[in-house]
CSV table of C-alpha atoms in Angstrom, one decimal:
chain,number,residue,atom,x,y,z
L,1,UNK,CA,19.1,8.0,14.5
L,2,UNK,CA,16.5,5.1,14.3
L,3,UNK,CA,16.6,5.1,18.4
L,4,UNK,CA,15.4,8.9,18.5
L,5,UNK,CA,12.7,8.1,16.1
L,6,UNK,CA,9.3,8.4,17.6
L,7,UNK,CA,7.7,4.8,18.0
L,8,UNK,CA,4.3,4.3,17.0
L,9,UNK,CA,2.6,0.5,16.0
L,10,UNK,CA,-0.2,2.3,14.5
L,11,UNK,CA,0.3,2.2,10.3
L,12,UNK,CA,-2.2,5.1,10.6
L,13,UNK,CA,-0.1,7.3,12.5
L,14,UNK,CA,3.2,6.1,10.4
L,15,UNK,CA,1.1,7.7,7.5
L,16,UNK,CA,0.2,10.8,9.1
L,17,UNK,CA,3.9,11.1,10.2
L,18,UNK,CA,5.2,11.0,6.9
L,19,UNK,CA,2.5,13.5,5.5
L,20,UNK,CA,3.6,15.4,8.3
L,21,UNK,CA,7.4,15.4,7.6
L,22,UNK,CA,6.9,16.1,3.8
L,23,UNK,CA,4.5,18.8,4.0
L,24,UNK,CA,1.8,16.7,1.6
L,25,UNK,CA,3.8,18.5,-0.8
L,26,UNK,CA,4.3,15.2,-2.9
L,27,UNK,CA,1.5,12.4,-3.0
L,28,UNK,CA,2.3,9.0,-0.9
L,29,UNK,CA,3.0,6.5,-3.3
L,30,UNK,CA,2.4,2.6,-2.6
L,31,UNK,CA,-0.1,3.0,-0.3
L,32,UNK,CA,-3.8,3.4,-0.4
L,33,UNK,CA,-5.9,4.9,1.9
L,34,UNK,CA,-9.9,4.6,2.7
L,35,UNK,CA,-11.5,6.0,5.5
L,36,UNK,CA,-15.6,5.6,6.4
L,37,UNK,CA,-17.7,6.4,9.5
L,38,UNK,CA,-18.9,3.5,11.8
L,39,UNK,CA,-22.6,4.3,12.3
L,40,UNK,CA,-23.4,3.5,16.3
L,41,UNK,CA,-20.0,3.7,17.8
L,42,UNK,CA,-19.2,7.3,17.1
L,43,UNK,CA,-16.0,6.3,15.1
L,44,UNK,CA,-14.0,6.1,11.8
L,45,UNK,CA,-13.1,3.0,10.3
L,46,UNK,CA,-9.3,4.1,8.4
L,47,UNK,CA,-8.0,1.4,6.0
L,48,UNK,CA,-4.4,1.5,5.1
L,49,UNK,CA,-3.0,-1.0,2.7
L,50,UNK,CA,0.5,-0.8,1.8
L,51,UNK,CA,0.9,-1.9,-1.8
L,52,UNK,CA,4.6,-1.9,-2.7
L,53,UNK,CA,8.0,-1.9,-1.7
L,54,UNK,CA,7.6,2.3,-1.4
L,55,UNK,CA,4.8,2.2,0.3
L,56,UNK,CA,6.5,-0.1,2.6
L,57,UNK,CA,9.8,1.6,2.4
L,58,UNK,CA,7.3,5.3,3.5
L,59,UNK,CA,5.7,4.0,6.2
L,60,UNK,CA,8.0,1.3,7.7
L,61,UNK,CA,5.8,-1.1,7.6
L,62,UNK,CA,5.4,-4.4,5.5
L,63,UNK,CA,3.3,-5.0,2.8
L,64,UNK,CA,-0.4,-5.9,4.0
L,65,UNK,CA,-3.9,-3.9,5.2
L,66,UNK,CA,-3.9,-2.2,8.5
L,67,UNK,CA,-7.6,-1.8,9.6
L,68,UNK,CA,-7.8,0.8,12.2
L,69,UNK,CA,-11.2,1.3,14.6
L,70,UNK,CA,-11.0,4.7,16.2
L,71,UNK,CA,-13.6,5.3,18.5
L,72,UNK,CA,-13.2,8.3,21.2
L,73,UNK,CA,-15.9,6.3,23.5
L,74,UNK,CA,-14.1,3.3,24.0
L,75,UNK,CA,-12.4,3.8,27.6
L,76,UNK,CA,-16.1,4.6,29.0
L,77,UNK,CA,-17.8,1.8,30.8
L,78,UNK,CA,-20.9,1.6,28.4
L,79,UNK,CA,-21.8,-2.1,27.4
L,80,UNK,CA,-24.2,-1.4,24.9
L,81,UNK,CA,-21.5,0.8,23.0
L,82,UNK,CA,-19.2,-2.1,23.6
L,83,UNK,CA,-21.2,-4.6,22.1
L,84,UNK,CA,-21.4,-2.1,18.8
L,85,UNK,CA,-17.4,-2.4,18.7
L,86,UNK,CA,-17.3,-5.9,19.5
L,87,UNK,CA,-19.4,-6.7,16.4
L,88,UNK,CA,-17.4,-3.9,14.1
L,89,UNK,CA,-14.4,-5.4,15.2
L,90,UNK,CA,-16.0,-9.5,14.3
L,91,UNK,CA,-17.0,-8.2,11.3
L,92,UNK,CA,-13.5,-6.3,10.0
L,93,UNK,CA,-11.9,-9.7,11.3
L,94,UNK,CA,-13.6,-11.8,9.0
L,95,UNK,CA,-12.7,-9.4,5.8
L,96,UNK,CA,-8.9,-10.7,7.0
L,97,UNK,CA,-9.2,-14.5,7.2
L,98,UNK,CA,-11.4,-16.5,4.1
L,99,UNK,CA,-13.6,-19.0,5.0
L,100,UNK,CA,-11.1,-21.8,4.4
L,101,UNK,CA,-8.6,-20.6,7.1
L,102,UNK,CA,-11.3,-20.5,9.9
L,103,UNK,CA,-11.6,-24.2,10.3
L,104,UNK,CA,-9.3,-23.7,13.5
L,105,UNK,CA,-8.2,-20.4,15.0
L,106,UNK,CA,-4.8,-20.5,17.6
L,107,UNK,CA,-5.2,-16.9,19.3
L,108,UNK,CA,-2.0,-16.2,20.8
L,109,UNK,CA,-2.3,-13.4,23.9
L,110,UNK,CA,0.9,-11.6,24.0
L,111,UNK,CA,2.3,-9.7,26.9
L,112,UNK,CA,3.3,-9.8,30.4
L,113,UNK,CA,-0.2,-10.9,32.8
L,114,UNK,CA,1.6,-9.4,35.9
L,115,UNK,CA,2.4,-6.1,34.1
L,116,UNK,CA,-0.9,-4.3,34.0
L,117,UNK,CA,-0.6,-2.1,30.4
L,118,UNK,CA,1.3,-5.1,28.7
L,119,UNK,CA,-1.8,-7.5,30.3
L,120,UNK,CA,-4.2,-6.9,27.4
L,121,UNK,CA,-3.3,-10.2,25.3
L,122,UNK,CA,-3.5,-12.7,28.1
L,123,UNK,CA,-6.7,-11.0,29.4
L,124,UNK,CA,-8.2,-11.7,26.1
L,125,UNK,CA,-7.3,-15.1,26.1
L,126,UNK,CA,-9.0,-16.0,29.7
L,127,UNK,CA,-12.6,-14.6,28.4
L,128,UNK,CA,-12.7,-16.4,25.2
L,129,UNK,CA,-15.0,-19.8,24.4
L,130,UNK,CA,-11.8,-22.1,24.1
L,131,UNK,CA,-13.5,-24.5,21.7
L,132,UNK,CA,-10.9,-26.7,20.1
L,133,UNK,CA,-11.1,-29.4,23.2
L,134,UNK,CA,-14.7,-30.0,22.9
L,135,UNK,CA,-14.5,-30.4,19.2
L,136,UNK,CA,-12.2,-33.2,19.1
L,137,UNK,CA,-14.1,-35.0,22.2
L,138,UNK,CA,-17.1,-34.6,19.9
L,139,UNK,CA,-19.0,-33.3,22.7
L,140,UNK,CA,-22.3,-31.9,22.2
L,141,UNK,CA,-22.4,-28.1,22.0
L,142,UNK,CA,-24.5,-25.1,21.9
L,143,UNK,CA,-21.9,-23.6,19.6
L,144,UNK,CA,-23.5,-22.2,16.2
L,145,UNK,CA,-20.6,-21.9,14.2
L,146,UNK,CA,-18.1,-25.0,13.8
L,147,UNK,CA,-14.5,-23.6,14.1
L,148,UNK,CA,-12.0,-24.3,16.7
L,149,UNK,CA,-10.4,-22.3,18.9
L,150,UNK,CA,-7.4,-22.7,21.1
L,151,UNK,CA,-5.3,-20.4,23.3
L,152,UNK,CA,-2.0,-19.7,24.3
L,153,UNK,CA,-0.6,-17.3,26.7
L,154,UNK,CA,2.9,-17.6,25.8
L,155,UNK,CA,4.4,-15.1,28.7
L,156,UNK,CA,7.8,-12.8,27.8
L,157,UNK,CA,11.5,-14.3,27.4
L,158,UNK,CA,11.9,-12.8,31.0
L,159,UNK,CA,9.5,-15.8,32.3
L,160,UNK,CA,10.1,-18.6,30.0
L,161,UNK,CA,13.6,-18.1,28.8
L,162,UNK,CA,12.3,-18.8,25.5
L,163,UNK,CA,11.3,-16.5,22.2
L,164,UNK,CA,7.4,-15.8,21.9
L,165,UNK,CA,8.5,-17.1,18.2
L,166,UNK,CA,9.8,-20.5,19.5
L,167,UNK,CA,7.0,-21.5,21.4
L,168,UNK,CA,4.3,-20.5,19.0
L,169,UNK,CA,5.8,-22.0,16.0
L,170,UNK,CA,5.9,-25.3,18.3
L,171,UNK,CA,2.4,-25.0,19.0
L,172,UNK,CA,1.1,-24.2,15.4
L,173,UNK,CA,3.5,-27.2,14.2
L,174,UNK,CA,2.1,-29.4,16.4
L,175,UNK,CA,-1.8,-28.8,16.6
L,176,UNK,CA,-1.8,-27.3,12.7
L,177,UNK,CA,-4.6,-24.6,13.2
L,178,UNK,CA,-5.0,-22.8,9.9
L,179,UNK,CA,-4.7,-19.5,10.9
L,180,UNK,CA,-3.1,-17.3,13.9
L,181,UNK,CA,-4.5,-14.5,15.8
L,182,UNK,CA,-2.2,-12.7,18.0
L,183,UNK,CA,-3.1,-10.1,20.2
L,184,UNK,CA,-1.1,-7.3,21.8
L,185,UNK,CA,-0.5,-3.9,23.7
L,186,UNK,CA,0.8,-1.7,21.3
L,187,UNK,CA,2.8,1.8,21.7
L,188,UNK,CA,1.5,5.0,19.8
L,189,UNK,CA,2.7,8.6,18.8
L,190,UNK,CA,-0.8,10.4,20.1
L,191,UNK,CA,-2.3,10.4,23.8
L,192,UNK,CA,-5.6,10.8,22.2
L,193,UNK,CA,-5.2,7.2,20.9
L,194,UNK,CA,-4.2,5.5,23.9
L,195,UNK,CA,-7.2,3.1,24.7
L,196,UNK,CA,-9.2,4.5,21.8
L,197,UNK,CA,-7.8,2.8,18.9
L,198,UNK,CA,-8.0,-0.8,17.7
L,199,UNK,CA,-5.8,-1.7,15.2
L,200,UNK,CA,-6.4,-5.0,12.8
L,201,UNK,CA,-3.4,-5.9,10.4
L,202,UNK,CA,-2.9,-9.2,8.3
L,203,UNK,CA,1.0,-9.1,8.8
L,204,UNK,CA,1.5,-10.6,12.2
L,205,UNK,CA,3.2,-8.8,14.6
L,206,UNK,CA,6.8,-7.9,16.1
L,207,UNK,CA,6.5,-8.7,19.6
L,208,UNK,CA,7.6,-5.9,21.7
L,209,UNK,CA,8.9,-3.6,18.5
L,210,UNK,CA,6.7,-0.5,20.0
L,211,UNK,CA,9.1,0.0,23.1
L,212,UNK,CA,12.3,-0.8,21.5
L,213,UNK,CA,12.5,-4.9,21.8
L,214,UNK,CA,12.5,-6.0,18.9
L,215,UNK,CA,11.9,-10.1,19.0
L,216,UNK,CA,11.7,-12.4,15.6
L,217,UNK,CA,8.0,-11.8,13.9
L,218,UNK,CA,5.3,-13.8,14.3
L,219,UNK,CA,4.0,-13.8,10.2
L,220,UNK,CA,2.9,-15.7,7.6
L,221,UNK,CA,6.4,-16.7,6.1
L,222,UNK,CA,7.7,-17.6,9.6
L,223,UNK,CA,4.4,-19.2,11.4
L,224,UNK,CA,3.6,-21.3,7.9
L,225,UNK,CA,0.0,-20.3,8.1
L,226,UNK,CA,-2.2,-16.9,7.4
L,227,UNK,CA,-1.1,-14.4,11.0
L,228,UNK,CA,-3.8,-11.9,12.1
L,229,UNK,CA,-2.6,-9.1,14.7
L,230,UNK,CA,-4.5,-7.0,16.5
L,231,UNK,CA,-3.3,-4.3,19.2
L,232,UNK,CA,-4.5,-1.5,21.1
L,233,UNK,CA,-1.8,1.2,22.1
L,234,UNK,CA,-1.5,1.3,25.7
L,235,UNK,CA,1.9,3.3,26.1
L,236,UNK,CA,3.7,6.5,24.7
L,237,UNK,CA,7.3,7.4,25.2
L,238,UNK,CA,7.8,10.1,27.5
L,239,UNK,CA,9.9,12.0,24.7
L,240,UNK,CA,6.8,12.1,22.3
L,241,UNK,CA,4.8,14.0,25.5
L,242,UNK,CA,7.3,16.4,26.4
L,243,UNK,CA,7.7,17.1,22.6
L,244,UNK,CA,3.9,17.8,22.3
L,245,UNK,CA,3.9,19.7,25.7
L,246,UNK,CA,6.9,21.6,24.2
L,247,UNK,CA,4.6,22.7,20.8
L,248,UNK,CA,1.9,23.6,22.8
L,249,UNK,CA,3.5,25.8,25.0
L,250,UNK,CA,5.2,27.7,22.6
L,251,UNK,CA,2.2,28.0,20.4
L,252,UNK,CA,0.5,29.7,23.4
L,253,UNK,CA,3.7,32.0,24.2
L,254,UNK,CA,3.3,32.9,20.5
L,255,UNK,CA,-0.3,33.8,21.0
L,256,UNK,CA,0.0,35.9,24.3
L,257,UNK,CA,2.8,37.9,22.3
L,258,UNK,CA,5.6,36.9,24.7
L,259,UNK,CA,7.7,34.9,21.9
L,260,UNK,CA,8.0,35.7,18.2
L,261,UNK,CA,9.5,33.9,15.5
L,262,UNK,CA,9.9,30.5,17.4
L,263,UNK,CA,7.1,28.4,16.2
L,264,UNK,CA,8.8,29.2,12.9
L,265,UNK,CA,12.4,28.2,13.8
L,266,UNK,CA,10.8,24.8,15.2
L,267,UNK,CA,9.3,24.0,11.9
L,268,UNK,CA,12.3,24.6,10.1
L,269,UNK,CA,13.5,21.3,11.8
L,270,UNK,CA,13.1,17.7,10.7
L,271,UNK,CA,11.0,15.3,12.9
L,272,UNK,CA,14.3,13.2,13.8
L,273,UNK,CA,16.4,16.5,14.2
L,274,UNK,CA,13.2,18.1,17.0
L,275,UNK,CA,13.6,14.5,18.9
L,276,UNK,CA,17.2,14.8,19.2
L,277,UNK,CA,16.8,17.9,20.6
L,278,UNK,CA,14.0,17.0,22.9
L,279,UNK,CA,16.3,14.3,24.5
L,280,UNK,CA,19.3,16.2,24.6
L,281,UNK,CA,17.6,18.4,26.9
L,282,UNK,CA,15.4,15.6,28.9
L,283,UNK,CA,17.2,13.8,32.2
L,284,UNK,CA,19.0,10.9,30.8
L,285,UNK,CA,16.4,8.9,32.9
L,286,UNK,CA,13.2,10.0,31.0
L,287,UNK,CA,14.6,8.7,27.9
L,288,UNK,CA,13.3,5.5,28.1
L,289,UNK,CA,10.8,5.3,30.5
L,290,UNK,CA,7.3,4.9,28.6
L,291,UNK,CA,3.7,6.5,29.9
L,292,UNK,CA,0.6,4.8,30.5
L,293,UNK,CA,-3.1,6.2,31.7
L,294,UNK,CA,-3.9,6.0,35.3
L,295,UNK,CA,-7.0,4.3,34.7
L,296,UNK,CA,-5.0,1.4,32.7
L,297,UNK,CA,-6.2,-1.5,34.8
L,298,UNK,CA,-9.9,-0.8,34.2
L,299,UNK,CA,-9.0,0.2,30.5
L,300,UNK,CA,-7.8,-3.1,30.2
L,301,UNK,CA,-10.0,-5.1,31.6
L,302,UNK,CA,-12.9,-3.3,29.0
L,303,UNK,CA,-10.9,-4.0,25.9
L,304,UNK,CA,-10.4,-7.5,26.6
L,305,UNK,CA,-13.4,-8.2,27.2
L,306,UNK,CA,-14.5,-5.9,24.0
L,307,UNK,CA,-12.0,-8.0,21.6
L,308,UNK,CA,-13.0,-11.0,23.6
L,309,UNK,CA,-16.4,-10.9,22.4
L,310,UNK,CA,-16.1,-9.8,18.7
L,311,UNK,CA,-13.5,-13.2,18.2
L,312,UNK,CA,-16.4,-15.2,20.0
L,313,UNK,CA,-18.9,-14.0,17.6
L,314,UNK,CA,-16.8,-14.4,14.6
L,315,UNK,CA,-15.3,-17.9,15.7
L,316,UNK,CA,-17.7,-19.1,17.9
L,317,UNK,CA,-21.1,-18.1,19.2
């Protein structure tokens, strides 16, 4: 049943799932949840740390904090409200990483560059202030802060025949940075979070877990040093839209007094139990095939620059 189980990245949305599916008839043990309002950007700040192995076991996620920006504004082309996220985001990035891992930063953009919704880690990479070069040339700089950073753009196993895992863990053996940040496109369960949510998590990443590919983590225990992730969602199964579409349209039928009783008979079911269905009864072509905005490439390009920034001003400038 775990390939008809709705994919989301987002810990957030893991969490609302599981109240969801038990009704919030029984307290969520093992994890610990904090939400506040981010003054200036019109958005909520949600921290979820998982504590345990239940919490972990719950949500299906590992042990660690998942810091989660939400901010409704973030696909329109507004630079000062940017600028208010980019410094958010620099500032929730440093509650992440201590002082004495910052010395050097490798920021890994993940993704495919010719692919324009899996383009978001690579585009990161090209606007940041690559530092590490001028550092050991002991050039002079402008730079206030004195950490290094280096990037990578590792491409997918499609390109380079290689796992993301394999070459990262050659880079961080070889140039020892002492910490990782990876960057990704990630999938969630809700359109309303496509290009509006940013999620920060201190447990590396699973490359390409949100659409099914699941590749070997890039983490702490298997990188050897502390493994920052963050990821924007960018996709949602078509399944997960036609399910929603299906809710709505028999909450309306329900209203207008056309239907009775369904709405009912539909909860009755478990979330698992309504996918199955939902794919029975899709074209065997739709089942796999993932959804992204229309406006992706300029959503894109704003994010990266967004994410960009806030690692230059914690790292950098």
């Amino acid at each position: 049943m775990r390939e008809f189980m709705i994919r989301t990245d987002l810990a957030l949305e893991a969490k609302e799932q599981y109240e969801g599916e038990s009704g919030q008839i029984k307290e969520l043990q093992g994890v610990l949840v904090e939400t506040s309002f981010l003054e200036g950007t019109n958005g909520n700040l949600t921290k979820v740390t998982i504590l345990n192995k239940e919490g972990e076991q719950a949500l299906q996620k590992p042990i660690g904090t998942y810091l989660t920006i939400e901010a409704e504004d973030l696909p329109r082309p507004d630079e000062d409200y940017h600028s208010q996220i980019s410094k958010e985001l620099s500032r929730q990035l440093l509650t992440l990483l201590p002082e004495q891992t910052r010395k050097s930063i490798l920021v890994v953009g993940l993704g495919n560059r010719e692919v324009t919704p899996d383009a978001l880690g690579p585009k990161v990479v090209e606007h940041l202030c690559i530092t590490r070069h001028i550092r050991l040339a002991n050039l002079p700089t402008f730079l206030k802060k004195e950490y290094d950073i280096s990037g990578i753009v590792p491409g997918v196993m499609a390109q380079t025949g290689m796992e993301t895992y394999e070459i990262v863990k050659g880079i961080v053996d070889k140039t020892h940075p002492t910490a990782v940040l990876v960057i990704d496109a990630l999938a969630a369960r809700s359109t309303k979070r496509l290009n509006t949510t940013i999620q920060l998590s201190d447990t590396g990443i699973h490359p390409g877990s949100g659409v099914g590919n699941h590749r070997k983590a890039l983490t702490q225990e298997t990188l050897g040093v502390p493994t920052i992730s963050i990821g924007v969602p960018m996709v949602i199964d078509a399944a997960t839209i036609v399910g929603d579409t299906m809710e709505h349209l028999i909450t309306a039928l329900e209203e207008a007094h056309m239907v009775q009783g369904l709405n009912q008979t539909m909860e009755e079911f478990e979330e698992e139990d309504k996918r199955q269905l939902i794919l029975e009864l899709m074209d065997e072509r739709l089942r796999k095939m993932y959804v992204t905005p229309k406006d992706i490439d300029a959503s894109v390009e704003q994010i990266s620059f967004t994410i960009s920034e806030a690692i230059n001003q914690a790292f950098a400038v």
